[in-house]
Amino acid sequence: MMEQATAARSVDVVLGTYPKDAEPGSGEGMWSARFDRVTGTISDLRQVAQVAAPSFLATTVVSNTRMVYAVSEVPTGQVHGFALREGGVEQRGVVDTMGSQPCHVVVDGDGVLVANYGTGSVATFPVGEHLTKETPVALFQHSGSGPRPDRQEGPHAHYVTSVPATQYMWAVDLGSDAVFLYEGIVKPDGTRGFAARGIAVDLPAGTGPRHVAWDDRGLAYIVGELDRHITVVRPHLSDGSGTILGRFPCGDWDTGREEESESLPSHIAMSTSGRRIYTTVRGRDMLLFWDLPELGEAMDEADGENADVIPCLRGTYRLAGHWPRHFAVVAADDGGDFLLIAQQGSHEIEVLHVATDGVVTQRQSAPIPAPACVVVVD
C-alpha cells in the first residue's frame, strides 16, 4: 500500500467510518485507498482494520514507521495505534483517553493530543510505535457552558490544532464557546509534554466552534457549528492568545431554531494554493468556498471591525451526497484542487474537482459505509 508514486501522481489515503445503522463495534473500522491526482479517482478502497467508531485519524512517522492513530468515539474513549504496511496495517496497541467520545486526534511534534467530546477534556500522550497500558496519558479538563442547553450544557472539546510558528496549541470547545490554550513544554525529566494556559479566545455566545483552518498569514478561521458563522482570529505569537478580527456567515440562509438541523457546518480547510477556504454544510449538503484577497485588498463587509480580513464568497455547490462530515484537499495536476468528501449519510466518498476559476465538477462517488474522515498520508 505504501509504495511511492512516480512524480506523486497518486497518494495514499486512510479513512475512518462510523457504524452503518448500528451500534459502535458493529464491524466498522479503518479503510485505505489510493487517489489519482490526474484522473481524480479513488482505487483499491478496502477495509484494513476493525475499530469501534474510528471517527478521526492522524498519521506520523516514528522511527521510520508510518503510524496511524485512530480515535474510538465510544463512551470509554480509546486511541488505537496502527503501523501502515504493504497491503494493510499492523495493530500497535491501544490507550484510554480518560474521557468519553473522543472525536479528534492530532500529532504535534512528538506528542499526540485528543479531544474528548463527551466529557469536554483533552488527553495527551507521547508518540510511539506501540501504545500500551504504560503509555503515560495526561488529562486536561475544560469547563464552561453556552446558551444552547441541548448542545452546550457543559464543555465539549471538538478539535485541537497547532498555532503556526509557536509552541502553542488551541483546543476549540463547542460547549463552552471558547478556545482553550495549551503550551508545549519540557518536563523535569527531559521529556516533552503540554501545560494548560487558560483560554486563548472567548467566542460569541452560541458559536459552537467545531474545526479550524489556518491561512498563510497565520490567521485562524474557526467554523461555528451552531451559529453557522466563521470567525477570523489573529493569534499573538508571544503568549498564544488570540484576537477576533471579524466574522462572516456560512452561506446566505437564515434558518430559525426549528430548522437548524438543515444547516450544520462541519469541516473547514484551506486550498492547496493557500488562497481559498472551503467548508461543507450538513443537512443543506453544500460546499462553500471563499477566495482570500491580497493583503490590503478590499474585502466584503464584516460583522464588526477589521472588515479587510473577511474573504469574498466565490462559490457554492450543491453536493450529490448527504451529510458531508469531513473532507481532504488534494492538489490537482492542473493547479486546482480535488476534494474527497466523506458523505456519512449516503455512504460514499464524493470526489470533486474545483478549478482555479471556481468551476466545480464531480469526478467520482466511491461507496464506503458511513465515512467520518479522510486523511491523506503525506
Short mmCIF file of C-alpha atoms in Angstrom, two decimals, residues 52-374:
data_model
loop_
_atom_site.label_atom_id
_atom_site.label_comp_id
_atom_site.label_asym_id
_atom_site.label_seq_id
_atom_site.Cartn_x
_atom_site.Cartn_y
_atom_site.Cartn_z
CA ALA A 52 -15.28 0.81 17.01
CA ALA A 53 -16.26 4.21 15.55
CA PRO A 54 -12.84 5.50 14.38
CA SER A 55 -14.25 8.93 13.59
CA PHE A 56 -10.87 10.65 13.22
CA LEU A 57 -7.35 9.60 12.24
CA ALA A 58 -3.90 11.18 12.39
CA THR A 59 -0.65 9.99 10.82
CA THR A 60 3.02 10.50 11.61
CA VAL A 61 6.37 8.77 11.17
CA VAL A 62 8.01 7.20 14.23
CA SER A 63 11.46 5.62 13.77
CA ASN A 64 10.84 5.13 10.03
CA THR A 65 7.44 3.55 10.70
CA ARG A 66 4.34 5.26 9.32
CA MET A 67 1.87 5.26 12.21
CA VAL A 68 -1.87 5.94 12.18
CA TYR A 69 -3.63 6.90 15.40
CA ALA A 70 -7.38 6.28 15.34
CA VAL A 71 -9.83 7.52 17.97
CA SER A 72 -12.63 5.22 19.04
CA GLU A 73 -15.60 7.51 19.63
CA VAL A 74 -17.31 5.42 22.29
CA PRO A 75 -18.34 6.09 25.93
CA THR A 76 -14.98 4.83 27.21
CA GLY A 77 -12.72 6.57 24.72
CA GLN A 78 -9.64 4.99 23.21
CA VAL A 79 -6.92 5.66 20.66
CA HIS A 80 -5.68 2.71 18.60
CA GLY A 81 -2.24 2.62 17.02
CA PHE A 82 -1.54 1.04 13.62
CA ALA A 83 1.60 0.70 11.54
CA LEU A 84 0.97 1.02 7.82
CA ARG A 85 2.42 -1.93 5.96
CA GLU A 86 2.49 -3.11 2.36
CA GLY A 87 -1.05 -4.27 1.70
CA GLY A 88 -2.51 -3.41 5.09
CA VAL A 89 -1.85 -2.41 8.69
CA GLU A 90 -0.40 -3.93 11.84
CA GLN A 91 -2.09 -3.36 15.20
CA ARG A 92 0.21 -1.50 17.59
CA GLY A 93 -1.83 -1.30 20.78
CA VAL A 94 -4.37 0.99 22.39
CA VAL A 95 -4.55 3.66 25.11
CA ASP A 96 -7.51 5.01 27.06
CA THR A 97 -8.25 8.71 26.56
CA MET A 98 -9.58 9.07 30.12
CA GLY A 99 -12.76 10.59 28.70
CA SER A 100 -15.75 9.77 26.52
CA GLN A 101 -16.48 10.05 22.81
CA PRO A 102 -13.11 11.29 21.51
CA CYS A 103 -13.78 12.91 18.15
CA HIS A 104 -10.41 14.33 17.07
CA VAL A 105 -6.74 13.41 17.28
CA VAL A 106 -3.69 15.34 16.11
CA VAL A 107 0.08 14.86 16.26
CA ASP A 108 2.23 17.82 17.26
CA GLY A 109 5.93 17.03 17.16
CA ASP A 110 6.41 14.08 19.48
CA GLY A 111 3.06 14.49 21.25
CA VAL A 112 -0.46 13.26 20.49
CA LEU A 113 -3.49 15.31 21.56
CA VAL A 114 -7.07 14.01 21.66
CA ALA A 115 -10.35 15.92 22.04
CA ASN A 116 -12.81 14.06 24.29
CA TYR A 117 -16.14 15.44 23.12
CA GLY A 118 -18.39 13.74 25.65
CA THR A 119 -16.52 14.80 28.78
CA GLY A 120 -15.06 18.06 27.47
CA SER A 121 -11.39 17.31 28.02
CA VAL A 122 -8.09 17.00 26.16
CA ALA A 123 -5.83 13.97 26.62
CA THR A 124 -2.17 13.92 25.61
CA PHE A 125 0.45 11.20 25.34
CA PRO A 126 3.82 10.79 23.60
CA VAL A 127 4.04 9.41 20.08
CA GLY A 128 5.33 5.89 19.83
CA GLU A 129 5.41 2.78 17.70
CA HIS A 130 3.50 0.89 20.39
CA LEU A 131 0.64 2.01 22.64
CA THR A 132 0.32 0.15 25.95
CA LYS A 133 -1.19 0.45 29.41
CA GLU A 134 2.12 2.01 30.45
CA THR A 135 1.82 4.83 27.90
CA PRO A 136 1.63 7.97 30.07
CA VAL A 137 -1.60 9.92 29.47
CA ALA A 138 -2.19 13.44 30.80
CA LEU A 139 -5.73 14.81 31.04
CA PHE A 140 -6.86 18.44 30.96
CA GLN A 141 -10.48 19.18 31.87
CA HIS A 142 -12.36 22.05 30.23
CA SER A 143 -15.17 23.99 31.89
CA GLY A 144 -17.98 26.30 30.87
CA SER A 145 -21.29 26.15 29.03
CA GLY A 146 -23.26 28.07 26.43
CA PRO A 147 -26.76 29.37 25.74
CA ARG A 148 -27.90 26.20 23.96
CA PRO A 149 -28.93 23.73 26.71
CA ASP A 150 -29.40 20.93 24.18
CA ARG A 151 -25.80 21.18 22.91
CA GLN A 152 -23.95 23.40 25.38
CA GLU A 153 -24.91 22.14 28.85
CA GLY A 154 -21.19 21.70 29.53
CA PRO A 155 -17.82 21.59 27.77
CA HIS A 156 -17.42 19.55 24.58
CA ALA A 157 -13.87 19.62 23.22
CA HIS A 158 -14.06 19.16 19.46
CA TYR A 159 -10.76 19.90 17.71
CA VAL A 160 -7.09 20.55 18.54
CA THR A 161 -4.70 22.46 16.29
CA SER A 162 -1.16 23.83 16.39
CA VAL A 163 -0.73 27.61 16.37
CA PRO A 164 1.75 28.14 13.49
CA ALA A 165 5.30 29.19 14.35
CA THR A 166 4.72 28.82 18.11
CA GLN A 167 4.86 26.23 20.87
CA TYR A 168 1.13 26.69 21.50
CA MET A 169 -1.92 24.55 20.74
CA TRP A 170 -5.57 25.59 20.55
CA ALA A 171 -8.45 23.30 21.51
CA VAL A 172 -11.86 24.55 20.38
CA ASP A 173 -14.74 23.64 22.67
CA LEU A 174 -18.23 23.53 21.17
CA GLY A 175 -19.96 23.51 24.55
CA SER A 176 -18.02 26.39 26.12
CA ASP A 177 -17.81 28.76 23.13
CA ALA A 178 -14.10 29.04 23.87
CA VAL A 179 -10.68 28.22 22.51
CA PHE A 180 -8.54 26.66 25.23
CA LEU A 181 -4.79 27.27 25.21
CA TYR A 182 -2.04 24.69 25.69
CA GLU A 183 1.72 25.14 25.60
CA GLY A 184 4.31 22.58 24.63
CA ILE A 185 6.82 22.28 27.47
CA VAL A 186 9.85 20.26 28.52
CA LYS A 187 9.11 18.40 31.74
CA PRO A 188 11.64 17.99 34.58
CA ASP A 189 12.56 14.51 33.34
CA GLY A 190 13.51 15.96 29.95
CA THR A 191 10.51 14.62 28.07
CA ARG A 192 8.08 16.83 26.18
CA GLY A 193 4.57 17.46 27.40
CA PHE A 194 1.84 20.07 27.48
CA ALA A 195 0.55 22.54 30.04
CA ALA A 196 -2.86 24.21 30.19
CA ARG A 197 -2.67 28.01 29.92
CA GLY A 198 -6.31 29.02 30.29
CA ILE A 199 -8.44 30.41 27.47
CA ALA A 200 -6.95 31.81 24.27
CA VAL A 201 -10.17 33.22 22.80
CA ASP A 202 -13.71 33.72 24.09
CA LEU A 203 -16.09 33.36 21.14
CA PRO A 204 -19.58 34.90 20.83
CA ALA A 205 -22.20 33.02 22.84
CA GLY A 206 -23.80 30.24 20.82
CA THR A 207 -20.97 29.91 18.28
CA GLY A 208 -20.43 26.20 18.92
CA PRO A 209 -16.89 26.12 17.48
CA ARG A 210 -16.11 22.91 15.62
CA HIS A 211 -12.99 22.97 13.40
CA VAL A 212 -10.17 25.37 12.49
CA ALA A 213 -8.16 26.22 9.35
CA TRP A 214 -5.10 28.48 9.05
CA ASP A 215 -4.11 30.71 6.14
CA ASP A 216 -0.58 31.59 5.04
CA ARG A 217 -0.73 34.85 7.01
CA GLY A 218 -1.22 32.95 10.25
CA LEU A 219 -4.90 33.84 10.65
CA ALA A 220 -7.28 31.23 12.05
CA TYR A 221 -10.74 30.55 10.61
CA ILE A 222 -12.98 28.88 13.21
CA VAL A 223 -16.20 27.39 11.87
CA GLY A 224 -19.20 27.55 14.20
CA GLU A 225 -21.48 24.52 14.01
CA LEU A 226 -24.28 26.21 15.94
CA ASP A 227 -24.27 29.83 14.74
CA ARG A 228 -23.25 28.97 11.15
CA HIS A 229 -20.53 31.63 11.06
CA ILE A 230 -16.78 31.58 10.52
CA THR A 231 -14.77 33.66 12.99
CA VAL A 232 -11.40 35.07 11.92
CA VAL A 233 -8.83 35.22 14.72
CA ARG A 234 -5.29 36.57 14.84
CA PRO A 235 -3.05 34.70 17.31
CA HIS A 236 -0.48 36.54 19.41
CA LEU A 237 2.76 34.68 18.97
CA SER A 238 4.15 35.84 22.30
CA ASP A 239 1.57 34.18 24.54
CA GLY A 240 -0.73 32.12 22.30
CA SER A 241 -3.83 34.20 22.93
CA GLY A 242 -5.99 35.42 20.05
CA THR A 243 -7.96 38.47 18.95
CA ILE A 244 -11.18 38.24 16.94
CA LEU A 245 -10.87 40.27 13.74
CA GLY A 246 -14.25 39.59 12.14
CA ARG A 247 -16.96 37.06 11.32
CA PHE A 248 -18.86 36.01 8.20
CA PRO A 249 -21.76 33.59 7.55
CA CYS A 250 -21.51 30.09 6.09
CA GLY A 251 -23.96 30.83 3.32
CA ASP A 252 -26.79 33.24 2.59
CA TRP A 253 -29.56 31.46 4.50
CA ASP A 254 -31.00 32.35 7.89
CA THR A 255 -32.86 29.41 9.39
CA GLY A 256 -34.91 29.51 12.55
CA ARG A 257 -34.30 27.28 15.54
CA GLU A 258 -36.70 24.63 14.32
CA GLU A 259 -34.80 24.38 11.02
CA GLU A 260 -31.26 24.41 12.34
CA SER A 261 -30.64 20.73 11.60
CA GLU A 262 -30.85 21.69 7.93
CA SER A 263 -27.71 23.81 8.23
CA LEU A 264 -24.82 22.42 10.29
CA PRO A 265 -21.32 23.42 9.13
CA SER A 266 -18.79 20.63 9.58
CA HIS A 267 -15.19 20.81 8.34
CA ILE A 268 -13.11 23.77 7.14
CA ALA A 269 -9.81 23.65 5.24
CA MET A 270 -7.53 25.74 3.06
CA SER A 271 -6.90 25.10 -0.62
CA THR A 272 -3.51 23.76 -1.65
CA SER A 273 -2.68 27.22 -3.04
CA GLY A 274 -3.38 28.82 0.33
CA ARG A 275 -5.66 31.40 -1.29
CA ARG A 276 -9.07 29.76 -0.87
CA ILE A 277 -11.13 28.48 2.08
CA TYR A 278 -13.50 25.51 1.80
CA THR A 279 -16.25 24.44 4.17
CA THR A 280 -19.09 21.95 3.98
CA VAL A 281 -22.56 22.21 5.48
CA ARG A 282 -24.51 19.14 6.55
CA GLY A 283 -28.26 18.94 6.04
CA ARG A 284 -28.14 21.53 3.28
CA ASP A 285 -25.39 19.35 1.77
CA MET A 286 -23.43 22.25 0.36
CA LEU A 287 -19.83 23.11 -0.41
CA LEU A 288 -18.97 26.78 0.01
CA PHE A 289 -15.67 28.46 -0.77
CA TRP A 290 -14.17 31.91 -0.42
CA ASP A 291 -11.13 33.50 -2.06
CA LEU A 292 -8.61 35.39 0.06
CA PRO A 293 -7.51 38.71 -1.43
CA GLU A 294 -4.01 40.02 -1.17
CA LEU A 295 -3.10 41.92 1.96
CA GLY A 296 -4.58 45.40 1.84
CA GLU A 297 -7.10 44.49 -0.88
CA ALA A 298 -10.73 45.41 -0.18
CA MET A 299 -12.99 42.62 1.06
CA ASP A 300 -16.64 42.10 1.87
CA GLU A 301 -18.30 43.73 4.86
CA ALA A 302 -17.72 42.02 8.20
CA ASP A 303 -19.64 41.78 11.46
CA GLY A 304 -17.61 44.39 13.34
CA GLU A 305 -14.19 45.92 12.80
CA ASN A 306 -11.34 44.71 10.60
CA ALA A 307 -13.56 44.09 7.58
CA ASP A 308 -10.41 43.75 5.48
CA VAL A 309 -9.81 40.22 6.78
CA ILE A 310 -13.13 38.83 5.56
CA PRO A 311 -12.79 36.86 2.29
CA CYS A 312 -15.11 37.08 -0.69
CA LEU A 313 -17.57 34.24 -1.27
CA ARG A 314 -16.50 32.69 -4.57
CA GLY A 315 -18.93 29.85 -4.99
CA THR A 316 -21.48 27.40 -3.63
CA TYR A 317 -22.12 23.89 -4.87
CA ARG A 318 -24.97 21.50 -4.12
CA LEU A 319 -23.42 18.15 -3.26
CA ALA A 320 -24.78 14.91 -4.70
CA GLY A 321 -24.25 13.01 -1.45
CA HIS A 322 -25.70 13.53 2.01
CA TRP A 323 -24.26 14.71 5.34
CA PRO A 324 -20.70 15.81 4.45
CA ARG A 325 -18.85 15.28 7.72
CA HIS A 326 -15.23 15.80 6.68
CA PHE A 327 -13.06 16.20 3.59
CA ALA A 328 -9.46 16.15 2.43
CA VAL A 329 -7.96 18.59 -0.07
CA VAL A 330 -5.50 17.20 -2.64
CA ALA A 331 -3.61 19.24 -5.23
CA ALA A 332 -4.75 18.56 -8.79
CA ASP A 333 -2.20 18.41 -11.58
CA ASP A 334 -3.85 21.40 -13.30
CA GLY A 335 -3.39 23.80 -10.37
CA GLY A 336 -6.85 23.30 -8.91
CA ASP A 337 -7.95 21.10 -6.04
CA PHE A 338 -9.62 17.77 -5.54
CA LEU A 339 -11.92 17.44 -2.54
CA LEU A 340 -12.52 13.97 -1.14
CA ILE A 341 -15.72 14.41 0.87
CA ALA A 342 -16.85 11.89 3.49
CA GLN A 343 -20.60 11.68 2.92
CA GLN A 344 -21.69 9.94 6.11
CA GLY A 345 -25.40 9.87 5.27
CA SER A 346 -25.15 8.49 1.74
CA HIS A 347 -22.25 6.09 2.45
CA GLU A 348 -19.77 7.32 -0.12
CA ILE A 349 -16.71 9.42 -0.80
CA GLU A 350 -17.74 12.15 -3.21
CA VAL A 351 -14.79 13.42 -5.26
CA LEU A 352 -14.99 16.97 -6.62
CA HIS A 353 -12.61 18.98 -8.76
CA VAL A 354 -12.50 22.71 -8.05
CA ALA A 355 -10.72 24.66 -10.78
CA THR A 356 -8.77 27.83 -10.12
CA ASP A 357 -11.63 29.81 -11.70
CA GLY A 358 -14.12 28.30 -9.24
CA VAL A 359 -15.81 25.80 -11.56
CA VAL A 360 -16.79 22.64 -9.64
CA THR A 361 -17.25 19.23 -11.26
CA GLN A 362 -17.93 15.84 -9.74
CA ARG A 363 -15.39 13.15 -10.64
CA GLN A 364 -16.44 10.07 -8.67
CA SER A 365 -18.63 8.53 -5.99
CA ALA A 366 -16.85 5.70 -4.17
CA PRO A 367 -19.04 3.54 -1.88
CA ILE A 368 -17.98 3.13 1.75
CA PRO A 369 -20.21 2.69 4.83
CA ALA A 370 -20.76 5.87 6.89
CA PRO A 371 -17.39 7.58 6.30
CA ALA A 372 -16.36 10.01 9.04
CA CYS A 373 -12.96 11.33 7.95
CA VAL A 374 -10.48 11.27 5.08
#
